[in-house]
PDB file of C-alpha atoms in Angstrom:
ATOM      1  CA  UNK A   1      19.081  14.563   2.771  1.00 85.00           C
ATOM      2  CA  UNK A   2      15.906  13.032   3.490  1.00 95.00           C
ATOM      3  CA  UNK A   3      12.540  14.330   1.458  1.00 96.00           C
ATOM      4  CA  UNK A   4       9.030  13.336   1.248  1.00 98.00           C
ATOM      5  CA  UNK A   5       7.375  11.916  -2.370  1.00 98.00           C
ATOM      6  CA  UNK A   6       3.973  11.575  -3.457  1.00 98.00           C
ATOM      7  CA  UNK A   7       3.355  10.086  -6.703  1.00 98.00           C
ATOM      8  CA  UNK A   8       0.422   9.542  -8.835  1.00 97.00           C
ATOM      9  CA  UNK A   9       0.308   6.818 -11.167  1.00 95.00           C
ATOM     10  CA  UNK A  10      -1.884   8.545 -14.378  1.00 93.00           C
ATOM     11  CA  UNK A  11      -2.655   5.348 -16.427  1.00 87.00           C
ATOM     12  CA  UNK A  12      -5.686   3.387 -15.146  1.00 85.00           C
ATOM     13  CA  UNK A  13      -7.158  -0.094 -16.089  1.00 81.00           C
ATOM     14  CA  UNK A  14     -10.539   0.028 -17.641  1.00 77.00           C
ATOM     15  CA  UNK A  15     -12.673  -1.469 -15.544  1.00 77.00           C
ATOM     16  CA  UNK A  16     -16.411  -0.803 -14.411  1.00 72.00           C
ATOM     17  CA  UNK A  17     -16.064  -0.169 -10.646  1.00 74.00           C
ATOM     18  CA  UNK A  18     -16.276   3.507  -9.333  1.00 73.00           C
ATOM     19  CA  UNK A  19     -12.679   3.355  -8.571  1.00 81.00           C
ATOM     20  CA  UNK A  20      -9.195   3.833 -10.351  1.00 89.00           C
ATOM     21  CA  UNK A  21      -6.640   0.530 -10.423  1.00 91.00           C
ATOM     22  CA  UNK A  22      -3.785   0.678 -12.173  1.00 92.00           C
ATOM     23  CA  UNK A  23      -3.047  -1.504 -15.303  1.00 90.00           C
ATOM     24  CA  UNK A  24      -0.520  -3.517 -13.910  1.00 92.00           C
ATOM     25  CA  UNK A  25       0.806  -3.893 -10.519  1.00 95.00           C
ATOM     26  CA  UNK A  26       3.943  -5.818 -10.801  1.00 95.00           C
ATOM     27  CA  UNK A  27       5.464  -2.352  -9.308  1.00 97.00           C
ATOM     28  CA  UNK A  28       3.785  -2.318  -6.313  1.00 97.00           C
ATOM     29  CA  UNK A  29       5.025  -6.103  -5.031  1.00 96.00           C
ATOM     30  CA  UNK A  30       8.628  -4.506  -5.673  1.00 97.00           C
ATOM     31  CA  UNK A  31       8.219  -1.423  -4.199  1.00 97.00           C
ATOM     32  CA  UNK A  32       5.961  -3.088  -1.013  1.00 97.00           C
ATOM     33  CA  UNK A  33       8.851  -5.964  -0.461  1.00 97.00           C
ATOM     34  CA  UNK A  34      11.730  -3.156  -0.518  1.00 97.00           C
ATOM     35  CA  UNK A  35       9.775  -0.661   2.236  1.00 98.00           C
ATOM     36  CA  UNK A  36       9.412  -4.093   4.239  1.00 98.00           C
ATOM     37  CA  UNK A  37      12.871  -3.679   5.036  1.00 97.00           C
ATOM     38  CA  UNK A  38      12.429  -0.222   6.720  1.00 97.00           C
ATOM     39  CA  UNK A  39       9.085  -0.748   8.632  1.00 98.00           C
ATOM     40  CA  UNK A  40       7.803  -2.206  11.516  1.00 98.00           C
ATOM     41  CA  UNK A  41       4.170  -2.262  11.615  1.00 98.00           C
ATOM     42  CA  UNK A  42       1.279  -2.171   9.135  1.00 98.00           C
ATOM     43  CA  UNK A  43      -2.623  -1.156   8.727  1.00 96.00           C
ATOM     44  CA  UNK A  44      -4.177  -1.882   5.655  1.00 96.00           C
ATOM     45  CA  UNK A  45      -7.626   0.160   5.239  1.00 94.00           C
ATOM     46  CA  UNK A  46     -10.740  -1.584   3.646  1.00 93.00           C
ATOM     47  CA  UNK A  47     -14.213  -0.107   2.650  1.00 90.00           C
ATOM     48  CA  UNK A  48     -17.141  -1.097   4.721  1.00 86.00           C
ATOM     49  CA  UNK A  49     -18.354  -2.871   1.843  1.00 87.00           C
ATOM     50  CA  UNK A  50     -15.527  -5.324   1.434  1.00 88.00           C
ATOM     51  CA  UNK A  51     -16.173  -7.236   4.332  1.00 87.00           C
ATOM     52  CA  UNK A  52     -14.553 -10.550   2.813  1.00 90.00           C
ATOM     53  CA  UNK A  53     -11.380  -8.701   1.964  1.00 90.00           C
ATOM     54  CA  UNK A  54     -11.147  -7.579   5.762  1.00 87.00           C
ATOM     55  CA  UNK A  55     -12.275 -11.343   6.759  1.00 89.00           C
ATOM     56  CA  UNK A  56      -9.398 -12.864   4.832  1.00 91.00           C
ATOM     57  CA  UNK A  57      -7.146 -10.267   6.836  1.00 92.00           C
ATOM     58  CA  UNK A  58      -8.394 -11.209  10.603  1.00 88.00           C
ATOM     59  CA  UNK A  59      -8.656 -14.863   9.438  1.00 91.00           C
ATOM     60  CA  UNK A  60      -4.889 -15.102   8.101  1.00 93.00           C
ATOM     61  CA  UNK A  61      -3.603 -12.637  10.830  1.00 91.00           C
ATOM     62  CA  UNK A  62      -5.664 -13.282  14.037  1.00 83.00           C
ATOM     63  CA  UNK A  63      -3.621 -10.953  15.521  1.00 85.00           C
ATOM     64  CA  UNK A  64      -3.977  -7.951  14.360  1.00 89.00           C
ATOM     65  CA  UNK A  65      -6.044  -5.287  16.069  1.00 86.00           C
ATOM     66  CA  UNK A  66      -8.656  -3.898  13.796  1.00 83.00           C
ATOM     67  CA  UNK A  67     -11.896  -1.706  14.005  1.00 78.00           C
ATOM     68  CA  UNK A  68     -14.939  -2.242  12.248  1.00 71.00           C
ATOM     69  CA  UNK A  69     -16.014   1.451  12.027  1.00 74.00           C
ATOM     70  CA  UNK A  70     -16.939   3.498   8.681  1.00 79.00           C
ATOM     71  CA  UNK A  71     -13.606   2.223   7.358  1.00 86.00           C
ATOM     72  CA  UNK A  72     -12.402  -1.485   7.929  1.00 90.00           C
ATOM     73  CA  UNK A  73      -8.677  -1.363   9.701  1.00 92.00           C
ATOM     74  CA  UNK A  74      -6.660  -3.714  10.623  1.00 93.00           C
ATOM     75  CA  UNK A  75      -3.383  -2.614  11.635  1.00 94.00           C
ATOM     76  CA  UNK A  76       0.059  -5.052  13.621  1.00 96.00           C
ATOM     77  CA  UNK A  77       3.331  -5.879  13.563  1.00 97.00           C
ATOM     78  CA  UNK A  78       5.248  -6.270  10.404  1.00 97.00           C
ATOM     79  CA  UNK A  79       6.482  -9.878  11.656  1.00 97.00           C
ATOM     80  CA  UNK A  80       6.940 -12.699   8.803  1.00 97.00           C
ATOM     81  CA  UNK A  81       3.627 -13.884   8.742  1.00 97.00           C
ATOM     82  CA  UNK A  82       2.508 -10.662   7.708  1.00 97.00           C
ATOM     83  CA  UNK A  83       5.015  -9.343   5.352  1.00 98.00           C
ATOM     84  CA  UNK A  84       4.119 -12.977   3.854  1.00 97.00           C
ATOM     85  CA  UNK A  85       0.280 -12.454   3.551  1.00 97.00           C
ATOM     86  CA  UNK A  86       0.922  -8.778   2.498  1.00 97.00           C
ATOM     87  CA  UNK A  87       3.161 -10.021  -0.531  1.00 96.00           C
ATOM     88  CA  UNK A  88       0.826 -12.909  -1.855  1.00 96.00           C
ATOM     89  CA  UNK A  89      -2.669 -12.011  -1.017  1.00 96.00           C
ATOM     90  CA  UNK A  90      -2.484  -8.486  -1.981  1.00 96.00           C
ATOM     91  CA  UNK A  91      -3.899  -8.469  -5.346  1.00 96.00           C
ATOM     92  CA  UNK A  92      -7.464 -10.142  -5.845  1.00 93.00           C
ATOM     93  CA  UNK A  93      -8.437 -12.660  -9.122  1.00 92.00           C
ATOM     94  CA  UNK A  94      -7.944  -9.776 -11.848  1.00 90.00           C
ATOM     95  CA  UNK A  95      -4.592  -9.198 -10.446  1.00 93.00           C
ATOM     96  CA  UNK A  96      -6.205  -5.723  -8.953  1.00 93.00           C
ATOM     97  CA  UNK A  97      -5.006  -4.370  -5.208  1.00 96.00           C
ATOM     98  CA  UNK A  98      -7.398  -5.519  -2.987  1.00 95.00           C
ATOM     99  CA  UNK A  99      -7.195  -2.550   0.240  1.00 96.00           C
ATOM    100  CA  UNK A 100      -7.768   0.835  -0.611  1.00 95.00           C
ATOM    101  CA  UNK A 101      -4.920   1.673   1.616  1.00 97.00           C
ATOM    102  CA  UNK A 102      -1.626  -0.159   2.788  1.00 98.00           C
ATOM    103  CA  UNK A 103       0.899   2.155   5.539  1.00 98.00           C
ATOM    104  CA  UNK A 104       4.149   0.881   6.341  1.00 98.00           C
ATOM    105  CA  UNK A 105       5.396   2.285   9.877  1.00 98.00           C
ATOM    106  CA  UNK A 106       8.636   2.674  11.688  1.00 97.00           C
ATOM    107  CA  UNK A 107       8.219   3.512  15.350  1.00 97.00           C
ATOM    108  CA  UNK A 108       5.039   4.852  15.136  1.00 96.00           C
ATOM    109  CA  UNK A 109       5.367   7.228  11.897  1.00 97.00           C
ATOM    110  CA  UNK A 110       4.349   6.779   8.411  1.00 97.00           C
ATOM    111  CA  UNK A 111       7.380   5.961   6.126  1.00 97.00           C
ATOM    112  CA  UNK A 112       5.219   4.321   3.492  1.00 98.00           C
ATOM    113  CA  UNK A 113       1.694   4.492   2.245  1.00 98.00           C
ATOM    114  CA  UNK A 114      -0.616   3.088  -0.744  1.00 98.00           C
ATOM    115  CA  UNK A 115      -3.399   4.545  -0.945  1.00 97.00           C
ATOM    116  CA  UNK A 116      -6.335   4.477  -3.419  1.00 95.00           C
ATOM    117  CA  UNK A 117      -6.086   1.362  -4.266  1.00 95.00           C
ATOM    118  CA  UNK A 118      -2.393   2.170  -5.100  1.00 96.00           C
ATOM    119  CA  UNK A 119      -2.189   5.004  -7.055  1.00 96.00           C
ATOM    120  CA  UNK A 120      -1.022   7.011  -5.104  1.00 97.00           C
ATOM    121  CA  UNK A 121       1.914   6.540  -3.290  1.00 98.00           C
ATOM    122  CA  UNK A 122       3.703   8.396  -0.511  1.00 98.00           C
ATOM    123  CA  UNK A 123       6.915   8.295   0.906  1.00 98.00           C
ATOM    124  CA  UNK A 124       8.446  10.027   4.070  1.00 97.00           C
ATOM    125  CA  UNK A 125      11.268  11.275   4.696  1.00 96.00           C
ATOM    126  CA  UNK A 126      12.940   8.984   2.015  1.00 97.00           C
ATOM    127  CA  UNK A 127      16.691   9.004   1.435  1.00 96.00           C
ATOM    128  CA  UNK A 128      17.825   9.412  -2.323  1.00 96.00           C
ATOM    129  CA  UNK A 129      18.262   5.873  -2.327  1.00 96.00           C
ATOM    130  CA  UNK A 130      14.975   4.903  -1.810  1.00 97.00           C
ATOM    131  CA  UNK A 131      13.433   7.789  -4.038  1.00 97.00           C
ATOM    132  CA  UNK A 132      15.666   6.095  -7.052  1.00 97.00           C
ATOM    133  CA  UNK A 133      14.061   2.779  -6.291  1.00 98.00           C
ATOM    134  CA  UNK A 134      10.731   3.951  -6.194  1.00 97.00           C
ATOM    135  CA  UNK A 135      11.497   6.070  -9.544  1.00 95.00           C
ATOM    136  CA  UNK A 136      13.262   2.673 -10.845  1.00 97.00           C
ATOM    137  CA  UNK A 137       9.896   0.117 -10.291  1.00 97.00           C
ATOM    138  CA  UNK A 138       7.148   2.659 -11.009  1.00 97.00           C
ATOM    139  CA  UNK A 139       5.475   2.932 -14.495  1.00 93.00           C
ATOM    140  CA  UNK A 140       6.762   6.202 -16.575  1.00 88.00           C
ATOM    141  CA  UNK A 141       3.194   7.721 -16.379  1.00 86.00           C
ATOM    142  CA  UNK A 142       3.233   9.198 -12.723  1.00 95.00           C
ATOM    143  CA  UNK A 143       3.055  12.455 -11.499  1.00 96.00           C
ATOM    144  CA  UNK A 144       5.546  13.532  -8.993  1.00 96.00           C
ATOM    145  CA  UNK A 145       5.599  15.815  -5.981  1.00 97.00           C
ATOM    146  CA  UNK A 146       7.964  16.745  -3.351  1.00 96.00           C
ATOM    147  CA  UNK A 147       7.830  18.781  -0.589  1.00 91.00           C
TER     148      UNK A 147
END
């Protein structure tokens, strides 16, 4: 039986940007390194205003396709080099995701996405197996839907 998750993570760090970050996201390296293993692709969204976080991206991964439209995107194949940059330059100096939003893809679909600077997650079409891992590594303050 396969179903499709969303979860929102309710605690947030207190910090003086506009936007939410959780207060610790040792959860998301697990739960990023264990959808690795179903997907095939990536695109990791950045705001127009964080042009050095997209730089670092098309510096480290020259080749990925991206645009440079309203939203920055860069999107490619989930090869080594990539799960690799993914896994250690994810989180900026305050330990903080860096993209607003991180899919995972298999064949062309969304099995996996981060978005909001991870909290909120989404899974589709997850088998019970992966729905206990994600309840396993995520903090006890989310909200959870299925559907």
């Amino acid at each position: 039986m396969k179903r499709n998750m969303h979860y929102e993570l309710t605690s947030m760090a207190d910090t003086p940007e506009t936007f939410s970050y959780a207060d610790d996201y040792v959860f998301w390296i697990l739960m990023i390194e264990h959808f690795f293993g179903y997907a095939d692709s990536f695109e990791i969204q950045c705001w127009k205003e964080e042009t050095a976080k997209f730089e670092d991206i098309i510096n480290e991964l020259p080749n990925v396709e991206h645009d440079d439209g309203h939203l920055l995107i860069a999107n490619g194949q989930l090869n080594e080099k990539a799960k690799e940059f993914i896994h250690t330059r994810s989180l900026d100096a305050n330990r903080r995701l860096k993209w607003f939003s991180v899919f995972l893809e298999r064949q062309g679909e969304t099995l996996f996405s981060s978005e909001h600077y991870g909290m909120e997650l989404i899974g589709y079409e997850l088998n019970l197996e992966q729905i206990a891992f994600l309840e396993k590594v995520l903090p006890g303050d989310v909200r959870k839907f299925e559907w």
